[in-house]
Structure formats: C-alpha cells, structure tokens
Amino acid sequence: MCGIVGYIGRQPASEILLEGLRRLEYRGYDSSGIAVRDLDGISIRKKAGRVQELARLVDEQPCPGNLGIGHTRWATHGPATDVNSHPHVGGNGEVILVHNGVIENYATLREQLQALGYVFRSATDTEVIAHLIAHHLEEQARLGKDPEDLQTALDAVELALRRLKGTYGLAILFRDFPELLVAARLGSPLVVGVGKGEYYLASDGSPLVGHTDEVVYLADHEMVLLTTEGMRLIHRDTGARAPSIQTLDQTQHDQDLNGFPHYMLKEIFEQPQTIENAMRGRLDEEEATARFGGLNLTVQQLRRLDRIVLTACGTSWHAGLVGEYLIEEFARIPVEVEYASELRYRNPPLSENTMVFAITQSGETADTLAALRECQRKGHPTLAICNVVGSTIAREADGGIYLHAGAEVGVASTKAFTSQVTVLTLLALHLGRLRHMSHPAGKRIITALRNMPDVIRETLKCNDAVREIAKKYHHITDCLYLGRQYNFPVALEGALKLKEISYIHAEGYPAAEMKHGPIALIDEQTPSVFIVPHGNMYHKVMSNLEEVKARRGPVIAIASQGDKALDNLADDVIYVPEVEDFLQPLVTTIPLQLFSYHMAVLRGCNVDRPRNLAKSVTVE
Ligand code: M6R
C-alpha cells in the first residue's frame, strides 16, 4: 500500500510527481504530498484526501524545481490528516522523505529519539525514519566525518536503516545535498525509470509509462543514489552492482480509460483479450498439451509431484480454489489451497515432492510473499502465477507463469481472476498430459479453450440486462451467492466483489451448505444469486434454488442460454453461453463482476477507489 514517486532531471518535477501519484492512487488514497527542491530550498505540499486535492493546493502554492518526491497514502499508523501525510521531515529539516511499509519497532525508536530531543509532529511510524537519519547525520559529523561528503549521508542512511524492523520503500531528499535523490527498499517495491539525463522513481511501473520504458528494479536491502549525472546501486551486504536494465511491461493503453467511465468496467470488457493473452503461445495442438517457458522444472520433477499447494489472498485465492478442482480433475494430483496469511505461520508437513504455487496479480502482496519465502526456506520449489512483470514475487519465485493481462488498475480484481483461472487450466492440462490424460482428452480441452475469447465476448452482451437487474436490487443490505463445484469459488468471488465496491454484506456458499445454516437468513429482503448453468451440478443446484423460493427468498439466477426452466422459478435470470463444467468459472464470473459494478455505481460508490481498500496489500 502507499505509492511513492520521485524525479530528478530537467523538467518541472511537480507535474511529473502529481501525474505519477494519480496513477498510483490505486495503492492508497487517504492523503498525498510532494516535496520539491529548487535553489531556495525544499517546498513541501501535503493534504488529506485524494490527489486532486493536492493538485489544487499545488496550483495555489506552486513548488518549482526539477527534483522531488511524492507519496499517496493508505494509512497504517495515524489517521488520514494533513499532518500525517507524507513527506515527513527529520531533525531540523536536514532530511525529507516518503515511505511505503510498516516500521514495527517505531514506538521504541520514537521514545529513544524523543529522549534525544527530537520533536515529533505526526502520529506516523514514518517520521521515526526521518529523525533517525537526521540523528545519524549529526552523529557522523560529531565523529569528524565531512558533512559535505556524500558518503557521510549514505553512511547515515545505512546506519538508520539497520535499526529499523519492518518494511520500507523510501525516497529521500537531503537539505544539504541539493542534487541528490536516494531511495532504499526492504519489502516494499521500488523501480527506477532511466531517462536521458533524468531518472524517475516509483512503487511500480505505471508512473513511468510515457516517460521511459527502461527500468531497473531494486532488490531488498538495496539503495540507489540518483543524480542527473547517473545512478549508483549499492547492496547492504554485497556493495555496488551494475544496474541491470529491463524493459517496462506496461503501455499507455493500460493507463487510459479508453472511453469507459471506470477502470473496473474497462477491465471487465478487456477479458476476451486478456484470456487470449494468457493462452498465447502456450497451446500445443500437436502434443495436445500446454507449454510454459518459465516453470524451470524438469519433466521428471513434474511427474514426481505428489502434492501441490496453491497459496494466495483474496480474489487470487478464489482462483486457486478453481485451480484445485482443475488440477485434481485433470492431473489427479492432490491440491491444497491455503490462505497465504495462514500458511506463513503454519507448519504443514510438506513432502519433498510438494510444489508450492503463489498466485498473485500484483506480485507484491505481503502475506503471499512471506508464505513463498517460508516454503523456500524449507527447501520446496516455489512457482508464481503473477501478472506484474518484475514484481517481487515474480523475481523471488524459482519459476512461474505470467498472466500478460496488462496493468489492472481497478482495485476490484476482475481480469486478473479470469487470467489466473485460464493459466491454472493450462497448468492442469500440462500436468494431466504428463500423467494419465489421453491425447483426445487434451485436444478437446484445447479446442474448448480456443473458443473462450469469443464465448466471453458473447457473455459480455449481458451487460444491459445486468444493469436493469441491479436497478431493482441496489437498495438491499444482504445477499447470498450460491454455487457448487466449479461454481463454488465463483460464488465466493461474486460475494467479495459485491462487498468490496458496494459495501453490501454478501456471503458465498456451496449451494448445498445453505440448508446447514445460512438458510435462516432467507427472507423477502435477502436475495440469493444462484449460479446454475447447465452441467453436472445443474439439477442439484436447482433443488437448492427451489428451497430458497419455497421460503420466499428472491432469486437471481445465472443460467445457460435457452434454459426455460428458470423463467418461472427465478425472479431474474442472466443468461450466459453454455460451456463445459471446467470452463464455467470463466463465464459465470462475468455477470457477477458486472452486477457488483452496476450495484456500486447505482449506490453512488467510488468503484475504482473503494473505501478502506488498496490494490496491493503490502503490509501484513
Ligand atoms: O495482488 P494479489 O493478487 O496478490 O492481491 C490479493 C488480494 O489483495 C486481492 O485479490 C483483493 O482481494 C482484491 N481487492 C479483490 O478484488
């Protein structure tokens, strides 16, 4: 959470910083701020609220200069107020910095610094870092180090960082080094954009789009020094390293709304394309299997697997549940789907031939990263299914599969989910074909997969019908989502989507579980969304649906086109194309995404910036 930007070059920094913060707003949007340096010193502007509030302030009180840092906040320590907004100032203004992460020992450090006379203005953990660096600058001077020597400043930063427990991505300006921008990372991502005589800094690649496509990702315990002359990368333990320049994997298309009112809707409608991208170059018709470039495991290793652990959070965890059904059905390998936040502190007995897959859109989710590291520590091969190229999890996993879904900006994950499910289908096919699955069976799966972009295009035609249904229901306070087998994770995902952007209480259940408790919630005011397409579970779910109708519960059904049986049974029906059971999640999830979207819009909610949420949860 929180987004960081920085710039050093010849252009007016404040414009670049503000535009960068707008693009990073999905990471947090409680408050924001910038600090810009010019010949007269460093000006700070900060404000609670959205970046547009800050932009208004900067319009009224411009801050000229070609070097600066900025921050958009998702509050962890201290409420969202002007004073708690970043940047924070250390000592007597010697250090100005912005921070993403959490400092766990901030209370102790704060006490120590207060005892030394440092005066705190905010309730944040971040201010501790600013004063700590200022303190070490002072100490270095006391030890006789030249205060004008750059090395003195770097040593002070290094000494301060060694005292921190927790995570940080930092961008730092120094009062006495007018042409220097320092950044450091431990656990919170940072990327440097390399321009001509200029450098950009950001929490992810989105602010760099349109400026440069050459990037350098910082590793943990690394610090980068940026001047208009060049960049220096220093690792705490291994010293200087030559920057390895990579190509940015984002385009202007990802950043633009392209005529849609919200990113979420744009991303929902991108799904025919993103599902196709997830399959591109990976379907091998001749061998009737899927192929991946980056698994980094031999066929023998894959054949020996006796267990797969899929670990993730939120929507990615729901995709993992679909993966469990797919892999067990196609490859007959036992699968467990673990919340990363639980797995990281559990000690499950994992055999030598267990493979751990982290599923993550952002590649930065703190719990997923910690679970991955814990499994690596125990010697298990770890792989990632990830969207963001160059993200921490993508780099730290032993291998993996990219989604190629393009940047997902909407806080509510949509296209990443269907891409994850697509990739998991390919993985299940790959593992199945290495074991017992026949060539014709593999071929049938490939043919069905190839049709999916068109099927999703057809599915999206339900948008108008879904909007009309949302008009009828948008005042509800509770909602149940029910589905079985492949559609049980879809029910969970549908409920999560409704909760997170329209703030309606929603629960997802396996449809047959309803009668073990949740049925008590059914009344005339509580609709149930039944996912009941034609397939193996159709008649079973229909019986559950009848049970709800018998108790006067309103029913919205997601059904296969041509299913007349629901016309007189459900209150509202959304028809989707009929596909085989294993492909149903890709189809049935679409009307649920649209339903939550329209419900939220009708309730006047900010769809792309839901309250209290951030796109990428980089704190525990
Ligand atoms: O980036 P990740 O896939 O690791 O994120 C995991 C969850 O934080 C994320 O899916 C979250 O649940 C979304 N807000 C769901 O829409």
XYZ file of C-alpha atoms and ligand atoms in Angstrom:
636
model
C 0.000 0.000 0.000
C 1.029 3.607 -0.425
C 2.604 4.804 -3.611
C 5.947 6.527 -3.992
C 7.221 8.640 -6.859
C 10.417 10.567 -7.435
C 12.032 12.591 -10.199
C 15.396 14.144 -10.897
C 16.170 15.814 -14.210
C 15.443 18.995 -16.082
C 11.647 19.011 -16.253
C 9.328 20.639 -13.685
C 9.166 17.916 -11.042
C 5.781 18.747 -9.506
C 3.819 17.945 -12.694
C 5.558 14.609 -13.096
C 5.071 13.766 -9.433
C 1.367 14.644 -9.436
C 0.688 12.649 -12.583
C 2.631 9.726 -11.100
C 0.605 9.918 -7.891
C -2.651 9.894 -9.863
C -1.544 6.641 -11.468
C -0.510 5.184 -8.124
C -3.688 6.209 -6.352
C -4.944 2.640 -6.530
C -2.298 1.809 -3.904
C -3.810 4.163 -1.362
C -5.756 7.375 -1.446
C -6.185 8.706 2.077
C -3.842 11.628 1.590
C -0.909 12.658 -0.544
C 2.025 15.009 -0.687
C 5.120 16.128 -2.550
C 8.443 17.743 -1.724
C 10.256 19.640 -4.481
C 13.688 21.168 -4.408
C 14.762 24.398 -6.086
C 17.512 26.927 -5.459
C 15.732 28.336 -2.413
C 15.321 25.006 -0.652
C 12.702 22.308 -0.424
C 8.960 23.068 -0.574
C 6.502 20.606 0.863
C 2.808 20.422 -0.015
C 0.632 17.768 1.574
C -3.034 17.225 2.122
C -5.548 14.693 3.390
C -7.863 13.394 0.669
C -7.392 12.423 -2.945
C -4.517 13.508 -5.184
C -6.817 16.045 -6.836
C -6.913 17.948 -3.505
C -3.131 18.048 -3.508
C -3.075 19.169 -7.146
C -5.393 22.073 -6.200
C -3.044 23.049 -3.376
C -0.040 22.935 -5.701
C -1.943 25.138 -8.173
C -2.475 27.725 -5.424
C 1.030 27.370 -4.000
C 3.306 26.146 -6.794
C 6.577 24.453 -5.959
C 9.096 24.906 -8.755
C 12.148 22.681 -9.109
C 13.489 19.704 -11.032
C 13.995 17.288 -8.169
C 11.266 15.902 -5.968
C 9.496 13.043 -4.240
C 5.819 12.271 -3.703
C 3.527 9.911 -1.871
C -0.054 8.730 -1.832
C -1.042 7.158 1.451
C -3.012 4.202 2.759
C -2.954 4.908 6.468
C -1.475 2.341 8.846
C -0.246 4.450 11.771
C -2.218 7.590 12.477
C -5.427 8.759 10.782
C -5.564 10.398 7.366
C -4.828 14.022 8.246
C -2.719 16.737 6.649
C -0.051 16.363 9.296
C 0.201 12.588 8.951
C 0.515 12.855 5.175
C 3.959 12.310 3.720
C 6.598 13.714 3.153
C 7.942 13.819 6.690
C 10.806 15.947 7.888
C 13.655 14.795 10.123
C 15.765 16.832 12.580
C 15.772 20.490 11.627
C 14.863 19.861 8.023
C 18.048 18.019 7.058
C 16.052 15.033 5.750
C 12.720 14.873 3.920
C 11.301 11.506 2.989
C 8.319 9.425 1.910
C 7.774 5.821 2.976
C 5.791 2.764 1.972
C 5.728 -0.059 4.515
C 5.456 -0.503 8.245
C 8.132 0.085 10.890
C 7.376 -2.397 13.632
C 9.781 -1.005 16.236
C 8.760 2.598 15.673
C 7.440 3.096 19.213
C 10.799 2.200 20.810
C 12.744 4.290 18.332
C 10.390 7.199 18.833
C 10.967 7.130 22.578
C 14.730 6.995 22.100
C 14.684 9.890 19.653
C 12.371 11.959 21.843
C 14.799 11.436 24.729
C 17.484 12.892 22.456
C 15.325 15.974 21.875
C 13.726 15.184 18.509
C 10.269 16.666 18.238
C 7.594 14.590 16.536
C 4.784 16.277 14.652
C 2.836 13.301 13.329
C 1.448 10.008 14.617
C 3.131 8.016 11.852
C 5.808 5.343 12.053
C 7.500 7.071 9.101
C 8.571 10.172 10.983
C 10.862 7.959 13.067
C 12.920 7.160 9.947
C 13.328 10.815 9.056
C 14.567 11.743 12.542
C 16.745 8.649 12.739
C 18.602 9.546 9.537
C 18.934 13.141 10.758
C 20.309 11.816 14.030
C 22.908 9.669 12.294
C 23.909 12.597 10.078
C 24.566 14.548 13.236
C 26.475 11.627 14.760
C 28.652 11.295 11.659
C 29.528 14.975 11.895
C 30.324 14.552 15.571
C 32.707 11.739 14.654
C 34.528 14.177 12.402
C 33.122 12.988 9.058
C 32.862 15.681 6.398
C 29.174 16.765 6.357
C 29.520 17.796 2.710
C 30.813 14.399 1.642
C 28.139 12.275 0.006
C 29.492 9.200 1.737
C 28.610 10.759 5.090
C 24.961 10.993 4.042
C 24.955 7.438 2.736
C 26.515 6.102 5.911
C 23.868 7.918 7.955
C 21.088 6.353 5.884
C 22.699 2.931 6.133
C 23.082 3.168 9.911
C 19.481 4.298 10.310
C 18.128 1.516 8.089
C 19.969 -1.112 10.109
C 17.980 -0.047 13.161
C 14.593 -0.478 11.512
C 12.457 -3.566 11.959
C 9.745 -3.938 9.363
C 9.407 -2.982 5.731
C 10.178 0.091 3.739
C 10.345 1.636 0.339
C 11.877 5.062 0.850
C 12.590 8.122 -1.255
C 14.784 10.669 0.493
C 15.883 14.260 -0.149
C 18.642 15.992 1.819
C 18.703 19.674 2.642
C 22.479 19.783 2.249
C 22.748 17.718 -0.952
C 20.724 19.732 -3.452
C 21.204 17.358 -6.384
C 20.618 14.011 -4.784
C 17.698 11.634 -4.545
C 18.227 8.457 -2.528
C 15.868 5.501 -2.467
C 16.038 2.291 -0.463
C 13.943 -0.815 -0.249
C 13.206 -3.674 2.087
C 9.958 -5.463 1.385
C 8.205 -2.605 -0.442
C 8.786 -2.398 -4.179
C 10.647 0.363 -5.988
C 11.568 0.748 -9.623
C 13.844 3.327 -11.248
C 12.973 4.619 -14.732
C 16.037 5.554 -16.738
C 15.640 8.608 -18.990
C 18.151 10.792 -20.820
C 19.848 12.813 -18.113
C 16.900 12.164 -15.849
C 15.583 9.434 -13.557
C 12.148 8.512 -12.348
C 11.343 6.532 -9.250
C 8.089 4.753 -8.454
C 6.473 1.959 -6.474
C 5.560 0.280 -9.755
C 5.932 0.913 -13.446
C 2.678 2.818 -14.031
C 4.043 6.354 -13.383
C 6.896 5.665 -15.802
C 4.650 4.925 -18.777
C 5.096 7.623 -21.404
C 8.409 8.770 -19.891
C 10.677 5.786 -20.390
C 10.483 2.057 -20.900
C 13.919 1.319 -19.445
C 13.680 0.271 -15.832
C 15.786 -1.076 -13.003
C 14.102 -2.948 -10.154
C 15.561 -2.507 -6.705
C 16.162 -5.619 -4.613
C 15.712 -5.857 -0.866
C 18.494 -4.178 1.115
C 19.432 -2.093 -1.894
C 19.852 1.633 -2.000
C 20.036 3.741 -5.142
C 21.626 7.179 -5.488
C 20.221 9.260 -8.290
C 21.768 12.452 -9.652
C 21.461 13.979 -13.107
C 24.921 12.504 -13.738
C 23.963 8.891 -13.138
C 22.764 6.197 -10.786
C 24.611 4.094 -8.231
C 23.154 0.916 -6.797
C 24.504 -0.367 -3.509
C 23.527 -3.531 -1.704
C 23.902 -3.506 2.066
C 25.916 -6.750 2.115
C 27.457 -7.089 -1.327
C 28.250 -3.473 -2.171
C 27.884 -1.769 -5.552
C 26.264 -3.544 -8.502
C 25.856 -2.548 -12.119
C 22.187 -1.788 -12.817
C 20.502 -4.394 -14.996
C 18.156 -2.511 -17.275
C 14.889 -4.208 -18.204
C 12.015 -3.211 -20.446
C 8.877 -1.858 -18.830
C 5.912 -4.159 -19.399
C 3.170 -1.515 -19.409
C 1.668 0.657 -22.095
C -0.333 3.855 -22.314
C -3.392 1.728 -23.136
C -3.259 0.290 -19.607
C -3.316 3.756 -18.087
C -6.128 5.234 -20.206
C -9.822 4.707 -19.586
C -10.385 4.370 -23.339
C -13.895 5.756 -23.150
C -15.052 3.714 -20.153
C -16.309 5.576 -17.058
C -14.243 3.390 -14.698
C -11.171 1.165 -14.847
C -13.183 -1.697 -13.427
C -15.635 -1.662 -16.322
C -12.819 -1.230 -18.826
C -11.003 -4.205 -17.350
C -14.156 -6.361 -17.300
C -14.564 -5.676 -21.011
C -10.901 -6.451 -21.709
C -11.380 -10.070 -20.694
C -11.817 -11.628 -24.157
C -8.398 -10.205 -24.968
C -6.706 -10.922 -21.635
C -7.873 -14.537 -21.654
C -6.437 -14.854 -25.138
C -3.171 -13.282 -23.956
C -2.938 -15.791 -21.110
C -3.090 -18.624 -23.670
C -0.978 -17.053 -26.413
C 1.904 -19.309 -27.497
C 1.094 -21.827 -24.778
C -1.248 -24.256 -26.558
C 0.477 -27.123 -28.308
C -2.089 -28.737 -30.637
C 0.227 -31.465 -31.816
C 1.030 -32.786 -28.358
C -2.415 -31.769 -27.064
C -0.891 -30.001 -24.105
C 0.069 -26.587 -22.759
C 3.647 -25.314 -22.653
C 5.286 -22.777 -20.382
C 8.640 -21.091 -20.766
C 9.413 -20.346 -17.155
C 8.497 -23.286 -14.939
C 12.169 -24.174 -14.515
C 11.285 -27.747 -13.538
C 12.162 -30.888 -15.442
C 9.523 -33.265 -16.742
C 10.804 -35.782 -14.182
C 10.294 -33.314 -11.342
C 6.781 -32.541 -12.552
C 5.932 -36.241 -12.849
C 7.174 -36.899 -9.335
C 4.897 -34.269 -7.766
C 2.693 -35.819 -5.140
C 1.067 -32.650 -3.869
C 0.519 -29.062 -4.907
C -0.078 -26.171 -2.540
C -1.686 -23.090 -4.039
C -1.334 -20.065 -1.821
C -2.819 -16.600 -2.302
C -5.085 -13.920 -0.844
C -8.494 -12.525 -1.795
C -9.551 -12.957 -5.388
C -6.332 -14.798 -6.217
C -7.219 -17.312 -3.506
C -10.582 -17.847 -5.206
C -8.746 -18.518 -8.467
C -6.676 -21.046 -6.514
C -9.864 -22.861 -5.474
C -10.846 -23.195 -9.123
C -7.300 -24.463 -9.733
C -7.787 -27.137 -7.107
C -10.803 -28.559 -8.964
C -8.981 -28.344 -12.289
C -5.681 -29.948 -11.251
C -7.312 -32.714 -9.262
C -9.676 -33.499 -12.140
C -7.141 -33.308 -14.984
C -3.929 -34.455 -13.317
C -5.120 -36.401 -10.253
C -2.587 -34.608 -8.039
C -3.860 -33.680 -4.555
C -4.097 -29.903 -4.195
C -4.482 -27.714 -1.150
C -5.409 -24.075 -1.343
C -4.030 -22.091 1.549
C -4.606 -18.509 2.580
C -1.095 -17.097 2.419
C -1.689 -15.242 5.677
C -2.314 -18.596 7.390
C 0.308 -20.629 5.583
C 3.090 -18.239 6.575
C 2.644 -19.095 10.260
C 1.568 -22.709 9.928
C 3.981 -25.551 9.676
C 2.223 -28.001 7.376
C 4.136 -31.202 6.663
C 5.149 -30.807 3.024
C 6.805 -33.735 1.280
C 9.921 -33.478 -0.834
C 7.753 -33.633 -3.952
C 5.365 -30.878 -2.945
C 5.310 -27.863 -5.198
C 4.115 -24.500 -3.929
C 2.439 -22.059 -6.280
C 1.857 -18.466 -5.211
C -0.978 -16.833 -7.132
C -0.916 -13.060 -7.191
C -1.910 -10.274 -9.522
C 0.450 -7.677 -8.115
C 3.321 -9.918 -7.071
C 3.710 -7.670 -4.023
C 1.124 -8.939 -1.531
C 2.997 -9.143 1.779
C 1.323 -12.315 3.051
C 1.802 -14.179 -0.222
C 5.430 -13.135 -0.382
C 6.029 -14.236 3.204
C 4.371 -17.630 2.571
C 6.510 -18.111 -0.519
C 9.690 -17.284 1.383
C 8.737 -19.598 4.231
C 8.262 -22.502 1.814
C 11.542 -21.680 0.074
C 13.291 -21.692 3.415
C 12.096 -25.264 3.871
C 13.540 -26.245 0.515
C 10.388 -26.518 -1.604
C 10.334 -25.423 -5.215
C 8.139 -22.359 -5.412
C 6.481 -21.037 -8.511
C 4.363 -17.971 -9.109
C 1.349 -17.204 -11.234
C 1.709 -13.486 -11.430
C 0.627 -10.535 -13.522
C 3.147 -7.809 -12.780
C 6.416 -8.473 -14.552
C 9.457 -7.804 -12.381
C 7.409 -7.741 -9.163
C 8.984 -9.108 -6.001
C 7.193 -12.464 -6.072
C 7.896 -12.894 -9.784
C 11.582 -12.345 -9.093
C 11.870 -14.397 -5.943
C 9.942 -17.491 -7.067
C 12.006 -20.283 -8.593
C 9.916 -20.084 -11.746
C 6.465 -19.178 -12.859
C 3.857 -18.174 -15.343
C 2.932 -14.610 -16.220
C -0.686 -13.687 -16.874
C 0.053 -10.998 -19.500
C -3.225 -9.300 -18.571
C -1.780 -5.773 -18.724
C -1.933 -3.435 -15.739
C -5.014 -3.977 -13.588
C -5.821 -0.561 -12.163
C -9.289 -1.110 -10.674
C -8.966 -2.037 -7.007
C -11.541 -4.787 -7.511
C -9.716 -7.519 -9.356
C -11.551 -8.741 -12.470
C -9.440 -9.558 -15.492
C -6.630 -10.904 -13.312
C -9.037 -13.502 -11.892
C -10.071 -14.865 -15.288
C -6.451 -14.841 -16.458
C -5.406 -16.753 -13.340
C -8.147 -19.314 -13.966
C -7.062 -19.607 -17.607
C -3.437 -20.186 -16.633
C -4.471 -22.723 -13.994
C -6.478 -24.559 -16.668
C -3.365 -24.683 -18.848
C -1.306 -25.876 -15.906
C -3.806 -28.630 -15.116
C -3.731 -29.685 -18.761
C 0.076 -29.702 -18.778
C 0.275 -31.810 -15.622
C -2.524 -34.085 -16.813
C -0.770 -34.783 -20.104
C 2.422 -35.681 -18.245
C 0.391 -38.337 -16.439
C -2.649 -40.266 -17.496
C -4.609 -37.829 -19.695
C -5.162 -39.065 -23.247
C -4.309 -37.149 -26.407
C -8.008 -36.793 -27.451
C -8.913 -35.516 -23.989
C -6.136 -32.922 -24.167
C -7.222 -31.947 -27.662
C -10.821 -31.452 -26.533
C -9.674 -29.117 -23.750
C -7.550 -27.102 -26.170
C -10.417 -26.725 -28.626
C -12.721 -25.538 -25.868
C -10.092 -23.105 -24.579
C -9.530 -21.632 -28.025
C -13.219 -20.695 -28.172
C -13.172 -18.872 -24.863
C -12.370 -15.322 -26.057
C -15.451 -15.473 -28.323
C -17.527 -17.034 -25.569
C -16.556 -14.219 -23.198
C -17.361 -11.629 -25.871
C -20.819 -13.195 -26.133
C -21.154 -13.307 -22.332
C -20.436 -9.592 -22.022
C -23.603 -8.890 -24.002
C -25.494 -9.466 -20.753
C -24.273 -6.085 -19.500
C -27.530 -4.180 -20.202
C -29.673 -6.896 -18.646
C -27.448 -6.944 -15.572
C -27.724 -3.163 -15.203
C -31.540 -3.413 -15.270
C -31.488 -6.131 -12.615
C -29.132 -4.065 -10.459
C -31.653 -1.198 -10.557
C -34.132 -3.495 -8.857
C -31.771 -4.654 -6.114
C -29.351 -1.832 -5.377
C -31.007 -0.940 -2.042
C -30.508 -4.391 -0.486
C -28.383 -4.825 2.613
C -27.540 -8.553 2.375
C -27.065 -11.034 -0.402
C -26.179 -14.727 -0.701
C -24.160 -16.245 -3.542
C -24.591 -19.950 -4.108
C -22.934 -22.372 -6.489
C -21.488 -25.882 -6.486
C -18.259 -27.495 -7.636
C -16.553 -25.220 -10.166
C -19.070 -22.510 -9.332
C -18.489 -22.540 -5.591
C -15.324 -20.359 -5.878
C -17.285 -18.177 -8.302
C -19.912 -17.672 -5.582
C -17.168 -16.584 -3.167
C -15.712 -14.251 -5.753
C -19.127 -12.767 -6.619
C -19.766 -12.058 -2.929
C -16.330 -10.477 -2.484
C -16.882 -8.214 -5.491
C -20.222 -7.003 -4.137
C -18.819 -6.406 -0.651
C -15.726 -4.552 -1.645
C -17.171 -1.983 -4.014
C -20.805 -1.531 -2.977
C -20.432 -2.220 0.782
C -23.360 -4.639 0.783
C -22.947 -7.586 3.111
C -22.624 -10.704 0.960
C -21.721 -14.340 1.629
C -20.715 -17.054 -0.782
C -21.517 -20.710 -0.007
C -21.534 -24.075 -1.684
C -25.249 -24.175 -2.585
C -25.893 -27.375 -0.663
C -24.368 -25.965 2.512
C -27.091 -23.348 2.647
C -29.502 -25.662 4.429
C -26.921 -26.175 7.206
C -27.334 -22.655 8.497
C -27.443 -19.741 6.053
C -30.993 -20.697 5.023
C -32.063 -18.990 8.253
C -31.107 -15.693 6.596
C -33.553 -16.125 3.740
C -36.445 -13.679 3.736
C -38.177 -11.453 1.219
C -35.490 -8.799 1.527
C -32.455 -11.060 1.083
C -31.812 -12.106 -2.498
C -29.775 -15.167 -3.408
C -27.667 -15.252 -6.533
C -27.694 -18.821 -7.804
C -25.029 -19.901 -10.272
C -26.872 -22.620 -12.065
C -25.614 -23.218 -15.615
C -26.272 -26.477 -17.448
C -23.754 -29.104 -16.391
C -23.099 -31.863 -13.898
C -24.466 -29.946 -10.939
C -27.487 -28.380 -12.628
C -30.245 -30.488 -11.070
C -28.656 -30.403 -7.626
C -28.387 -26.623 -7.615
C -31.923 -26.314 -8.975
C -33.147 -28.203 -5.917
C -31.313 -25.756 -3.650
C -32.858 -22.900 -5.585
C -36.328 -24.346 -5.060
C -35.609 -24.468 -1.318
C -34.983 -20.728 -1.308
C -38.050 -19.962 -3.412
C -40.159 -22.047 -1.033
C -39.121 -19.571 1.680
C -39.992 -16.530 -0.438
C -36.378 -15.553 -0.974
C -35.832 -13.523 -4.174
C -33.582 -15.369 -6.631
C -31.281 -14.030 -9.312
C -30.087 -16.925 -11.454
C -27.027 -17.118 -13.671
C -28.187 -19.684 -16.199
C -27.299 -21.143 -19.573
C -28.811 -19.549 -22.643
C -32.003 -21.369 -23.600
C -32.784 -22.630 -20.116
C -36.528 -22.111 -19.988
C -36.944 -23.886 -16.650
C -35.805 -20.791 -14.773
C -38.252 -18.386 -16.376
C -40.988 -19.189 -13.902
C -38.795 -20.075 -10.985
C -36.242 -17.289 -10.578
C -37.173 -13.649 -10.104
C -34.458 -12.568 -12.506
C -32.267 -14.542 -14.865
C -28.989 -13.597 -16.502
C -28.242 -15.887 -19.423
C -24.700 -16.859 -20.364
C -23.321 -19.176 -23.073
C -23.174 -22.859 -22.218
C -19.670 -24.332 -21.779
C -18.217 -27.457 -20.230
C -18.138 -27.559 -16.441
C -14.413 -26.846 -16.128
C -14.767 -23.630 -18.131
C -17.833 -22.350 -16.317
C -15.939 -20.105 -13.841
C -14.601 -18.023 -16.742
C -18.140 -17.414 -17.960
C -20.268 -17.257 -14.832
C -17.963 -14.799 -13.081
C -18.577 -12.134 -15.774
C -22.223 -11.284 -14.885
C -21.242 -11.221 -11.205
C -18.482 -8.697 -11.888
C -20.969 -6.605 -13.861
C -23.627 -6.946 -11.172
C -21.316 -5.655 -8.443
C -20.144 -2.867 -10.742
C -23.662 -1.611 -11.525
C -24.826 -2.015 -7.928
C -21.902 0.122 -6.770
C -22.479 2.800 -9.406
C -26.199 2.955 -8.574
C -25.352 3.349 -4.888
C -23.027 6.219 -5.706
C -19.894 4.364 -4.598
C -16.469 5.134 -5.958
C -15.962 1.964 -7.947
C -12.244 2.292 -8.611
C -11.405 3.628 -5.153
C -13.488 1.644 -2.653
C -13.261 2.814 0.929
C -10.531 1.370 3.160
C -9.073 -0.796 0.382
C -5.852 -0.630 -1.544
C -4.971 -2.525 -4.665
C -1.808 -4.052 -3.424
C -1.683 -5.052 0.235
C 1.981 -4.769 1.079
C 1.502 -4.821 4.851
C 0.777 -7.842 6.975
O -2.192 -8.784 -5.955
P -2.794 -10.004 -5.313
O -3.488 -10.887 -6.303
O -1.811 -10.781 -4.504
O -3.895 -9.439 -4.343
C -4.620 -10.291 -3.499
C -5.810 -9.570 -2.897
O -5.393 -8.491 -2.132
C -6.778 -9.069 -3.980
O -7.213 -10.111 -4.812
C -8.002 -8.409 -3.321
O -8.776 -9.365 -2.677
C -8.815 -7.643 -4.370
N -9.240 -6.384 -3.826
C -10.015 -8.368 -4.803
O -10.772 -7.657 -5.719
